[in-house]
XYZ file of C-alpha atoms in Angstrom:
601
model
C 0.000 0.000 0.000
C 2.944 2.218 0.857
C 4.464 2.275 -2.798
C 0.453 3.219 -4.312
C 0.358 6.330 -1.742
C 2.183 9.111 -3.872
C 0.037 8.392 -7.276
C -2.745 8.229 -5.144
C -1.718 11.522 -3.991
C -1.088 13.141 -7.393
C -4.537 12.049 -8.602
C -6.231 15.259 -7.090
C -4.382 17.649 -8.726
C -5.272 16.371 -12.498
C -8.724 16.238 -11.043
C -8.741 19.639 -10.369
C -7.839 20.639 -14.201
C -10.909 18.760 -15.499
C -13.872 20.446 -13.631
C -16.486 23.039 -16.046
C -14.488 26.175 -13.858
C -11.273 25.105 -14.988
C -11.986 24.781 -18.491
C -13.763 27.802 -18.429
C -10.557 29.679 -17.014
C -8.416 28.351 -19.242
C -10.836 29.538 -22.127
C -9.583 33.334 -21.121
C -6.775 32.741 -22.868
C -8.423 32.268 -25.996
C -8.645 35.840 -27.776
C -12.038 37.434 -28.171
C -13.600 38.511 -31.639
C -15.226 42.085 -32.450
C -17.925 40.983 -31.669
C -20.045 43.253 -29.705
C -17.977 46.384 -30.298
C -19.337 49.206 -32.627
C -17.942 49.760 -35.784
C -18.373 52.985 -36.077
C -17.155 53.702 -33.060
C -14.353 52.294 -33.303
C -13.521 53.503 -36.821
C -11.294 56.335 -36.030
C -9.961 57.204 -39.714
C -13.796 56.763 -40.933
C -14.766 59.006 -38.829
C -11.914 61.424 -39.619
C -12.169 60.951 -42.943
C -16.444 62.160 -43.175
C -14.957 64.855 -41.349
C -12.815 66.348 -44.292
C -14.652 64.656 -47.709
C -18.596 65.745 -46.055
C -20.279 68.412 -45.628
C -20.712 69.511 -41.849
C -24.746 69.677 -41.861
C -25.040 66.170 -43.294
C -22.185 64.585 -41.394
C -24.207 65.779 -38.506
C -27.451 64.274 -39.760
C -25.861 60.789 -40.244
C -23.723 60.327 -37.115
C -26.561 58.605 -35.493
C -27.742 55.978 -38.168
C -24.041 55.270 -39.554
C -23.307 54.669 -35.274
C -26.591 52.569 -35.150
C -25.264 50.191 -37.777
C -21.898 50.586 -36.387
C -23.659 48.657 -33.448
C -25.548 46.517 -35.347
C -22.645 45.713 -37.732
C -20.883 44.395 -34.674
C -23.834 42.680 -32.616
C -27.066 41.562 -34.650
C -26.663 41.962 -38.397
C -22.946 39.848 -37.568
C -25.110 36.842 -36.091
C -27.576 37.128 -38.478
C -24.601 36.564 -41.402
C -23.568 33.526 -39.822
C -26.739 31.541 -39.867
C -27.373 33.187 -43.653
C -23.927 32.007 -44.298
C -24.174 28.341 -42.536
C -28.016 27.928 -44.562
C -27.564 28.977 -48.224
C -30.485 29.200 -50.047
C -32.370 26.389 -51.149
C -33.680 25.896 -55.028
C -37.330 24.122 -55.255
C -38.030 23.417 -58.785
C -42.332 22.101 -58.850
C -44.843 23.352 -56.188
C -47.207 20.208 -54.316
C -49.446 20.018 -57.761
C -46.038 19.459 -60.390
C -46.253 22.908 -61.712
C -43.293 24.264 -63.161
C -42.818 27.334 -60.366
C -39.464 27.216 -59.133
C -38.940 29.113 -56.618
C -35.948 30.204 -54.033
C -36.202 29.404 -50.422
C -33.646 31.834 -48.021
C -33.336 31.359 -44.358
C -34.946 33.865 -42.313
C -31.523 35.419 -40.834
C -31.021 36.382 -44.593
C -34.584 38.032 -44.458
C -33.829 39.625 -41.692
C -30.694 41.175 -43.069
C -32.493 42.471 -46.107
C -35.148 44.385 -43.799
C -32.055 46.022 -42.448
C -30.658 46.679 -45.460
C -33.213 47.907 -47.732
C -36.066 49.010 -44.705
C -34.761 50.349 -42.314
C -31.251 52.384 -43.691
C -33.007 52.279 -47.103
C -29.217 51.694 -49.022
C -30.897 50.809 -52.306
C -32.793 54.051 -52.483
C -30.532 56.849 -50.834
C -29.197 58.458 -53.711
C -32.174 57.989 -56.098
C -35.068 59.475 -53.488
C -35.059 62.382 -50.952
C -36.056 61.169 -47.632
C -33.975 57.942 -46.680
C -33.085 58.549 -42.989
C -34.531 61.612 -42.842
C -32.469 63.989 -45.295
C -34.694 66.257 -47.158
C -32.539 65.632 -50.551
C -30.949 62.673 -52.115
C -28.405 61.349 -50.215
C -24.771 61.601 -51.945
C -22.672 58.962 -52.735
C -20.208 58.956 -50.538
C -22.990 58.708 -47.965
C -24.325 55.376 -49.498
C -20.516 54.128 -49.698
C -20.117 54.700 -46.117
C -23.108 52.707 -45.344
C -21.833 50.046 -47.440
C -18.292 50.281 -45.707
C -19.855 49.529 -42.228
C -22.380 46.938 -43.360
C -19.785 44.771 -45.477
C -17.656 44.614 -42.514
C -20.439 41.891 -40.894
C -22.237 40.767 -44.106
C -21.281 40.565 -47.738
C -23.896 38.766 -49.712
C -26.913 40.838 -49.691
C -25.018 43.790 -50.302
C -25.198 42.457 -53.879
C -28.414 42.838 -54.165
C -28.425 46.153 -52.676
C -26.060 47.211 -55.496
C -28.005 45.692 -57.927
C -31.206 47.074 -57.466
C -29.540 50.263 -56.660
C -28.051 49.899 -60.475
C -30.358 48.564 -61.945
C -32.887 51.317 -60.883
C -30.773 53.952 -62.186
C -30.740 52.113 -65.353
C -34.358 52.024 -65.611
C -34.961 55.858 -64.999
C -31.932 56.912 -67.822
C -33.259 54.067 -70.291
C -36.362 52.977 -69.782
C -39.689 54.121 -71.149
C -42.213 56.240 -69.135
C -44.656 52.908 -69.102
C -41.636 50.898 -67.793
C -41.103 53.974 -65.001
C -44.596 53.954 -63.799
C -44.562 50.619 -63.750
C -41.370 49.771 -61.476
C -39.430 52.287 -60.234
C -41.238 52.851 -57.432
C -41.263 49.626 -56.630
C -37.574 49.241 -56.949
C -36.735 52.104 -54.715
C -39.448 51.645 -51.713
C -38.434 50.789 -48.190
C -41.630 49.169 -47.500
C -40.888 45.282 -48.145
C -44.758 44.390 -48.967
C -44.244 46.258 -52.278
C -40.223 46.132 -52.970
C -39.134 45.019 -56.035
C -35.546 43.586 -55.677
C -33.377 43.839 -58.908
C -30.722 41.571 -60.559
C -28.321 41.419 -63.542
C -27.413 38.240 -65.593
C -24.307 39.353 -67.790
C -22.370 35.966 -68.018
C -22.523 33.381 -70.522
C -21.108 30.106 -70.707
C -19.147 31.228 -73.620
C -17.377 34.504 -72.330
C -16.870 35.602 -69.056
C -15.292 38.826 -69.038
C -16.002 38.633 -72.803
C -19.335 40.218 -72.770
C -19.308 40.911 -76.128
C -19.470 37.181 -77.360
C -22.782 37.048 -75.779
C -25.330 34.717 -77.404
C -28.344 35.484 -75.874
C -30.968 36.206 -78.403
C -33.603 38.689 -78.062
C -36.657 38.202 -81.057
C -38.762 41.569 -81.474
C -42.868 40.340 -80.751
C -44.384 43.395 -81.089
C -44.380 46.248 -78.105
C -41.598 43.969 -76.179
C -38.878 41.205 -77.180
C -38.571 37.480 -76.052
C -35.526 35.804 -74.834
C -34.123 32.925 -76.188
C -30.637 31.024 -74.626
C -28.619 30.933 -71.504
C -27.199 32.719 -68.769
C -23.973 30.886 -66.627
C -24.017 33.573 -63.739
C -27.173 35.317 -62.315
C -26.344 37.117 -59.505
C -29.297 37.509 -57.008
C -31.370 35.058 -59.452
C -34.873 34.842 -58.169
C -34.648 38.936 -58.400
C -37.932 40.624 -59.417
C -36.752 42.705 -62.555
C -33.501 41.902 -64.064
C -30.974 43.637 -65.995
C -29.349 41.670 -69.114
C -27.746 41.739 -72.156
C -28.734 40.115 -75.303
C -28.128 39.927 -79.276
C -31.564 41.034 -81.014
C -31.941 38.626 -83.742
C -29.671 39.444 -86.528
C -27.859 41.751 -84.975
C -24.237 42.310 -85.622
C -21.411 40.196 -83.810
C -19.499 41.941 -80.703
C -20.235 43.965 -78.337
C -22.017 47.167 -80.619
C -24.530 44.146 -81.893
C -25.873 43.559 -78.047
C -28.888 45.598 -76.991
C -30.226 46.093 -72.956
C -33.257 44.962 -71.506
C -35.368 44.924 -68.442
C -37.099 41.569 -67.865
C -39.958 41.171 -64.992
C -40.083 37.767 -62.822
C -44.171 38.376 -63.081
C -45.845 39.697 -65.665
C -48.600 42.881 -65.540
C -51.445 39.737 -65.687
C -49.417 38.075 -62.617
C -48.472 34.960 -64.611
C -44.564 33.669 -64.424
C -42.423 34.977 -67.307
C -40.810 31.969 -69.322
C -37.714 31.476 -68.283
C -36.305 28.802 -65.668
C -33.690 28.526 -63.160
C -32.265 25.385 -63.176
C -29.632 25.390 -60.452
C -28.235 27.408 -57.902
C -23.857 27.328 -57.546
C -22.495 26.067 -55.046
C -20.003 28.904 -54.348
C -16.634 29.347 -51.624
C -18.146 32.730 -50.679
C -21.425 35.414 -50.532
C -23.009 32.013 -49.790
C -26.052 33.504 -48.663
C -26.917 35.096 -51.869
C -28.676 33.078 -54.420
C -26.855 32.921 -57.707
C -27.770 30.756 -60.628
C -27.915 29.838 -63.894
C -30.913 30.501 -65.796
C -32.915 29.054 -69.607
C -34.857 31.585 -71.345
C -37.851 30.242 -73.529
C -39.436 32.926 -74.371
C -39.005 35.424 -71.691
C -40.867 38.843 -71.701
C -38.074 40.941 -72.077
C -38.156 45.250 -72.539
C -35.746 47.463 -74.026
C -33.942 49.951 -72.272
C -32.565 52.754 -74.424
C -31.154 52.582 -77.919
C -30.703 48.930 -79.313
C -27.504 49.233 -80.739
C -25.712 50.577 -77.130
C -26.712 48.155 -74.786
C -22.914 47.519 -73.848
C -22.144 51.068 -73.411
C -25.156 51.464 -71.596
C -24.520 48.444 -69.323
C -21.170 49.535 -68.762
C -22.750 52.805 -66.956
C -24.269 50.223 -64.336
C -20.601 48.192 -64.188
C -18.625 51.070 -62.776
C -20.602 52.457 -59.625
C -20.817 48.414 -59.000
C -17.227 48.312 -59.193
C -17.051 51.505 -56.799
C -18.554 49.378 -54.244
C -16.559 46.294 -54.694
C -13.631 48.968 -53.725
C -15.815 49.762 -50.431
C -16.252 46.058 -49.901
C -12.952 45.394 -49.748
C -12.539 48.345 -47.253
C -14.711 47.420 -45.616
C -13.883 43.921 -45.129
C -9.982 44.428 -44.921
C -11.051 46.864 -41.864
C -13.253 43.867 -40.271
C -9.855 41.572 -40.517
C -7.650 44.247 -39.215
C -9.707 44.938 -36.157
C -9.719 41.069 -35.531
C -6.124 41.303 -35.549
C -5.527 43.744 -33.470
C -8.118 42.208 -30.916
C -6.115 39.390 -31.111
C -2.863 40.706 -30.942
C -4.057 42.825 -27.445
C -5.412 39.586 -25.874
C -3.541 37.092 -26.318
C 0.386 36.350 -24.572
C 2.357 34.450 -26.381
C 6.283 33.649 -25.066
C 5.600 35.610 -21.849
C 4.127 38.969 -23.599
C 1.187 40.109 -25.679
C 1.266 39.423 -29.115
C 1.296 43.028 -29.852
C 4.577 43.772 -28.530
C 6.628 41.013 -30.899
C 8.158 43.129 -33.276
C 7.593 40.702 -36.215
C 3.845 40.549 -35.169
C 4.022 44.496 -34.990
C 5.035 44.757 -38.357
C 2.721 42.731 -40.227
C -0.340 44.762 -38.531
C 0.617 47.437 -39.861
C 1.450 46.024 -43.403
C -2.323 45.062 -43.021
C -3.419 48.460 -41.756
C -2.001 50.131 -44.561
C -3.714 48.397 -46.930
C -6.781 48.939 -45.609
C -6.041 52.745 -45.171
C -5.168 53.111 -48.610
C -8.626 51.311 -49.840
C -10.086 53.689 -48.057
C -8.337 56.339 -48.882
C -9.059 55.583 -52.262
C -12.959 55.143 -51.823
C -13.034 58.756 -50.526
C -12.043 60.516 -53.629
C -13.552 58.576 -55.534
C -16.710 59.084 -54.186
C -15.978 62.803 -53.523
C -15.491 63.016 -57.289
C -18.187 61.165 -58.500
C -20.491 63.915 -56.681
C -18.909 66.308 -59.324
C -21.680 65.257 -62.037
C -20.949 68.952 -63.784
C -17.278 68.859 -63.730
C -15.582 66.753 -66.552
C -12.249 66.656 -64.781
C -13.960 65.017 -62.148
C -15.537 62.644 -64.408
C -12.126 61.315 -65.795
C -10.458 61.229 -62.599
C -13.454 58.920 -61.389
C -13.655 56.869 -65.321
C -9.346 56.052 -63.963
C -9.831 55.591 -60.252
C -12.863 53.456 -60.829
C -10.996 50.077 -62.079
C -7.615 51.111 -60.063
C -9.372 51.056 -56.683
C -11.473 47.769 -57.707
C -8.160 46.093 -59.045
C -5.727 46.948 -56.361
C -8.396 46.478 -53.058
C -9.904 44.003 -54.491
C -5.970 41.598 -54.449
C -5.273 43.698 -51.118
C -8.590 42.104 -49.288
C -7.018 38.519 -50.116
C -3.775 39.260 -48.546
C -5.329 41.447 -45.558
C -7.806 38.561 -44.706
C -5.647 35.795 -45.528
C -2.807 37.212 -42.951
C -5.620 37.839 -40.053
C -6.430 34.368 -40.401
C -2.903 33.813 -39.682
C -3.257 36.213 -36.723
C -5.727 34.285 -34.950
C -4.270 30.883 -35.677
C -5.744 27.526 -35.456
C -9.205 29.088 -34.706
C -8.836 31.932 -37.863
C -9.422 27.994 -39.519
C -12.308 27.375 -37.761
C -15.752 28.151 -38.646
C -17.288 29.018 -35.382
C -14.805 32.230 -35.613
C -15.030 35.178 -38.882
C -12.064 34.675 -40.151
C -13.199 32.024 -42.445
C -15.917 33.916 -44.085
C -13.797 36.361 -44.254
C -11.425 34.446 -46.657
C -13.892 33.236 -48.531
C -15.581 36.301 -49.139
C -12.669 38.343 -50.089
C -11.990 36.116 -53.134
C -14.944 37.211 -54.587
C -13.979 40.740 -55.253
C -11.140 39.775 -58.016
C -13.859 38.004 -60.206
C -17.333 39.672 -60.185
C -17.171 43.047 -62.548
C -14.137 41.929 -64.442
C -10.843 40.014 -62.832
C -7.689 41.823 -61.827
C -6.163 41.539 -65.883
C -9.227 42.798 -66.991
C -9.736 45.961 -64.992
C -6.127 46.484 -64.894
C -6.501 46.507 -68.741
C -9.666 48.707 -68.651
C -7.036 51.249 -66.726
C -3.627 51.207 -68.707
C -5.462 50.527 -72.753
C -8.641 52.710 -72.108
C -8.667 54.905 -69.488
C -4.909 55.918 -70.268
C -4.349 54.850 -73.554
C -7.819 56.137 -75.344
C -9.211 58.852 -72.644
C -5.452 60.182 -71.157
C -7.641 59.969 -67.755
C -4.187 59.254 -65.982
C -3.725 63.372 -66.867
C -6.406 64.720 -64.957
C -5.688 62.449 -62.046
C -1.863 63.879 -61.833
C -3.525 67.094 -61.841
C -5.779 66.594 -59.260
C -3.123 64.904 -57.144
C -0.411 67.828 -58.011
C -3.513 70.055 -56.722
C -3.574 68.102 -53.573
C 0.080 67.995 -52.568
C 0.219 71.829 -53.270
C -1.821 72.707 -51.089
C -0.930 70.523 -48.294
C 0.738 72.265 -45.349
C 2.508 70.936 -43.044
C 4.687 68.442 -44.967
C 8.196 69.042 -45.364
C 9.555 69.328 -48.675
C 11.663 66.784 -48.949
C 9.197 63.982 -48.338
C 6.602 66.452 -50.987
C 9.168 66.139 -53.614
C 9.709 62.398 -53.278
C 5.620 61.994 -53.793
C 6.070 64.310 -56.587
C 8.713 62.469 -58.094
C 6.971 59.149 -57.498
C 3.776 60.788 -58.950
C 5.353 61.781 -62.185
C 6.889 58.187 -62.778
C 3.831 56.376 -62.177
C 2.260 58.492 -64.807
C 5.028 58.265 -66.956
C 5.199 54.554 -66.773
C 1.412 54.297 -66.979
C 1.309 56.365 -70.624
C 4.759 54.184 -71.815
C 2.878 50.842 -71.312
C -0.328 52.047 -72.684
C 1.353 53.446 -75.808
C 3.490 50.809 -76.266
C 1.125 47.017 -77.346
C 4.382 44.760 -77.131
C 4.276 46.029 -73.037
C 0.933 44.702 -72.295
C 2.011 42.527 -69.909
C 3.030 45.070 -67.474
C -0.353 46.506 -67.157
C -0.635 45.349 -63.793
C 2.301 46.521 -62.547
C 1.267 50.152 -63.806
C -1.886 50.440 -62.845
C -0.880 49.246 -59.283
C 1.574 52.289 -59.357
C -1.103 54.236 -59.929
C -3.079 53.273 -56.670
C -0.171 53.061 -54.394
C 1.296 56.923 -55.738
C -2.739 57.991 -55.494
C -3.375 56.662 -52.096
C 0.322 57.828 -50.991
C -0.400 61.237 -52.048
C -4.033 60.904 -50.545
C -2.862 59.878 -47.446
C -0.201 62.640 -47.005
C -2.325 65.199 -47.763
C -5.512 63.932 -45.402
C -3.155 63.420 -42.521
C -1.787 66.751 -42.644
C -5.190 68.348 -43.026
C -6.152 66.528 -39.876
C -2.914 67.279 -38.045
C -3.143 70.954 -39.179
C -6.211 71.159 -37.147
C -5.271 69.736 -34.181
C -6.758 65.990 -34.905
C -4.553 62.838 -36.212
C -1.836 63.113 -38.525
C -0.893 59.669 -38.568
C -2.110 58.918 -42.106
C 1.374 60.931 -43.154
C 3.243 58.073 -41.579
C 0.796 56.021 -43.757
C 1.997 57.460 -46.836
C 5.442 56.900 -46.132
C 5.137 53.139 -45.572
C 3.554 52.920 -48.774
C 6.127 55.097 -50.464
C 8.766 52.561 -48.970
C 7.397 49.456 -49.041
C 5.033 49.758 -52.178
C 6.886 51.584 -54.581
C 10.233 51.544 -53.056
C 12.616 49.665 -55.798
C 15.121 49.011 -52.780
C 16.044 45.211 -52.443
C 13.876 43.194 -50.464
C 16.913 41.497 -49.105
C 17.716 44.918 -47.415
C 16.886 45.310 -43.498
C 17.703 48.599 -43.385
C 14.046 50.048 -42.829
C 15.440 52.517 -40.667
C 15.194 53.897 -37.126
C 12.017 56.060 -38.433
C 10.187 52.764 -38.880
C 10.289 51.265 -35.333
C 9.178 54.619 -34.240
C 6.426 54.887 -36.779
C 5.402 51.349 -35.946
C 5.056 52.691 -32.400
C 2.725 55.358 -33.710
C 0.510 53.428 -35.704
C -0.024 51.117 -33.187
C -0.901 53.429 -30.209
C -4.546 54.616 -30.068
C -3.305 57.993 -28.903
C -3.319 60.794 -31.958
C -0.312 61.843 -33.513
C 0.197 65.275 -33.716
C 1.730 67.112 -36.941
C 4.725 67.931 -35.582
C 5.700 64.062 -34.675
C 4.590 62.893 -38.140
C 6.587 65.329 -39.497
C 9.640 64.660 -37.938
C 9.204 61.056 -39.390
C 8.737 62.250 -42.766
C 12.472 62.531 -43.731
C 15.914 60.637 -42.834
């Protein structure tokens, strides 16, 4: 019995590890999430950023609602994405009798969401109606981008459907006839969900995707309307109530100036089901809550929107505010993963400290942060500029920045969610946590509206080489650093420098066919020297008054890290960096002075 005494003995203390309270003390260690923080609230270079791109009076007006889905962003609407995420929507071809009426079942968290969405902040509508939340005019666009900014950051998928019928709405009030008008549009751009009419575009075929021209589609003329005759590979949102398409009207010429647009209605004026089918849903990595699908047309009621023969061009005027708001997606979404970072990296010790105080970890947050500062960066002048409508320098600084932003945040949202996956570890892998969604999501953004090649094209071949947009944007960037106080002139006359090569290189590869394959490389150039010059020129305006300056620090690290052709074998970042690092990472402001000082040397 003697030699049985000490295990005996050592059996209690095991014990003791095993009980519910020890396992739920050991569970402190595991780092929390976002959720239950507000989003808004939290967002200090959102919030600075209204501040110098709004105007005071409607800033004012929309503190409240932009804090309220700050809140909800980070409590409700972020549940309600999980259970839309983890129950996709269902596809039920016959009703009980064997009738052909296929219809789409969604879970009720993704109903929910909509009623948020489109009822209560009204994002489809804001810019088309006065009213929404309140403001006694429309509602400018960098208003609806903000809302879109805060909402992405819990839930992607049924912001596509925002967009769409957002887009497709517009659409319908340039294009369509006054019958069409008093028919829909109301419909389309109500809050009250017992009348709303959601909208939805089907663009791809199976034999082009970002070949929209090769569409085979064929519309047949049958007197007052047309009828629709093929396939569609990708419908986003596909059991939308009035879609937006493109189609080739029967003998029509090949390409893209044969296609024609049309506006074709789920339910026709006598109530009956139009005659087209959708056969399956896809089975996609991300936006799993929203229904996309592929769709027969036998015969569908379809209605032309504007002139036959410029249905592409046409289209194309709903493709770039949709790729505007794949550039606040990805803000919005690299600003989600960065925040999960950097709750990670505060609550969690690893090797006897918090993770936030390993250099290495240091580093990378803020490689992620300025990512996500220049998307956002980015989103603001865009959207500043697009409110312009009467100034055509505006109008080719937003036909350049357009596929730039989409592009380069678009590839940025990979690596930003990819590495806070990384952050959290072994649970960034695990479902229960956002990470996951996150990464799936993010991957979305470099296909829909054109792929990386294919924007990057639509920058360097078009927007540079046919409409010298990149000319107006050095302008209005030469405008911005000139009148930005506070920076000393060495660091202005690197940006300068940098500015003038980026354009440079920009017009040589879009002059010169045999350097095509560098388009991506120029058009990045582009963003970084934009957001670099955006950043400099925001933080000093903020530091001038007495607020934040640290987006100046921003812009260096971009400079240096971005654009800098130093070798990457280097480690010679420099004293300024630790220090800057330091900055960044501190919630306290940095004054002008201090970002100054870290400008140069």
């Amino acid at each position: 019995m003697n030699d049985l005494s000490p295990i005996a003995s050592t059996l209690t203390v095991p014990a003791s590890l095993a009980g519910r309270s020890a396992v739920a003390q050991r569970s402190e260690h595991v780092a929390p999430d976002c959720s239950g923080l507000n989003f808004f609230e939290i967002d200090r270079s959102l919030r600075d950023l209204l501040g110098l791109y709004m105007d005071a009076p409607l800033l004012a007006h929309l503190t409240q609602p932009l804090s309220e889905l700050g809140e909800l962003a980070g409590g409700r609407l972020n549940q309600l994405a999980d259970l839309a995420d983890k129950h996709p929507p269902v596809l039920h071809r016959r009703d009980r009798f064997g009738r052909d009426e296929e219809w789409i079942e969604v879970h009720p968290a993704y109903d929910e969401i909509r009623r948020i969405a489109f009822a209560r902040f009204g994002m489809h509508a804001m810019t088309h109606r006065p009213g929404v939340l309140g403001w006694h005019d429309k509602l400018p666009i960098l208003a609806k981008q903000a809302f879109f900014y805060l909402f992405s950051q819990a839930e992607f998928g049924v912001l596509c459907p925002v967009n769409l019928t957002d887009c497709s709405s517009d659409l319908l009030e340039r294009y369509g006839s006054e019958d069409l008008k008093a028919r829909y549009l109301d419909r389309m751009l109500t809050q009250d969900m017992d009348r709303l009419l959601y909208g939805a575009q089907f663009m791809t075929e199976k034999i082009g995707g970002s070949d929209a021209g090769a569409a085979e589609l064929t519309a047949v003329r049958d007197g007052e309307h047309w009828r629709l005759y093929g396939e569609k590979w990708f419908c986003s949102n596909a059991d939308g109530d009035v879609a937006v398409l493109l189609a080739r009207p029967e003998g029509a010429r090949q390409g893209s100036r044969g296609l024609g647009l049309f506006l074709m209605p789920r339910t026709l004026p006598d109530g009956s089901r139009n005659d087209y089918r959708i056969v399956r849903l896809k089975d996609k990595l991300g936006s799993k809550s929203m229904p996309s699908g592929e769709i027969v047309f036998e015969g569908a009621v379809a209605y032309q929107l504007g002139d036959i023969d410029r249905g592409m061009k046409q289209m194309l005027e709903m493709v770039n505010p949709s790729r505007v708001s794949h550039l606040t997606r990805a803000a919005g979404m690299m600003r989600r993963c960065l925040n999960e970072s950097m709750q990670v990296a505060r609550h969690r010790n690893a090797f006897g400290r918090r993770v936030i105080e390993h250099p290495l970890m240091r580093r990378q947050l803020v490689k992620m942060m300025i990512k996500t500062e220049q998307a956002l960066s980015a989103l603001m002048l865009t959207t500043a500029m697009m409110g312009r409508v009467d100034d055509p320098v505006a109008a080719k600084v937003v036909r350049i920045l357009t596929p730039i932003g989409k592009y380069r945040a678009s590839r940025d949202n990979i690596a930003v969610a990819t590495a806070a996956m990384e952050a959290r570890g072994g649970n960034g892998y695990i479902e229960d946590w956002p990470n996951a969604r996150l990464v799936r999501d993010a991957h979305l953004g470099v296909i829909w509206d054109g792929t990386s090649s294919v924007n990057a094209l639509d920058v360097i071949q078009r927007a540079v080489g046919k409409e010298r947009a990149h000319v107006q944007l050095g302008e209005a960037l030469g405008e911005r650093l000139a009148d930005t106080r506070g920076l000393p002139g060495q660091f202005r006359t690197r940006l300068e420098t940098t500015l003038a090569q980026a354009l440079r290189f920009a017009e040589e590869v879009a002059d010169t066919p045999s350097k095509e394959r560098f388009s991506r490389v120029a058009a990045s150039a582009l963003y970084h020297v934009t957001t670099a010059v955006l950043m400099a020129h925001e933080g000093a305006r903020l530091g001038a008054g007495g607020g934040d300056a640290r987006r100046m620090l921003m812009a260096r690290f971009v400079l240096e890290h971005r654009l800098s052709d130093r070798p990457k074998l280097a480690a010679d970042g420099g004293d300024w960096e630790e220090d800057a690092i330091s900055a960044l990472l501190d919630e306290a402001p940095v004054s002008l002075d201090r970002a100054s000082s870290m400008l140069t040397g």
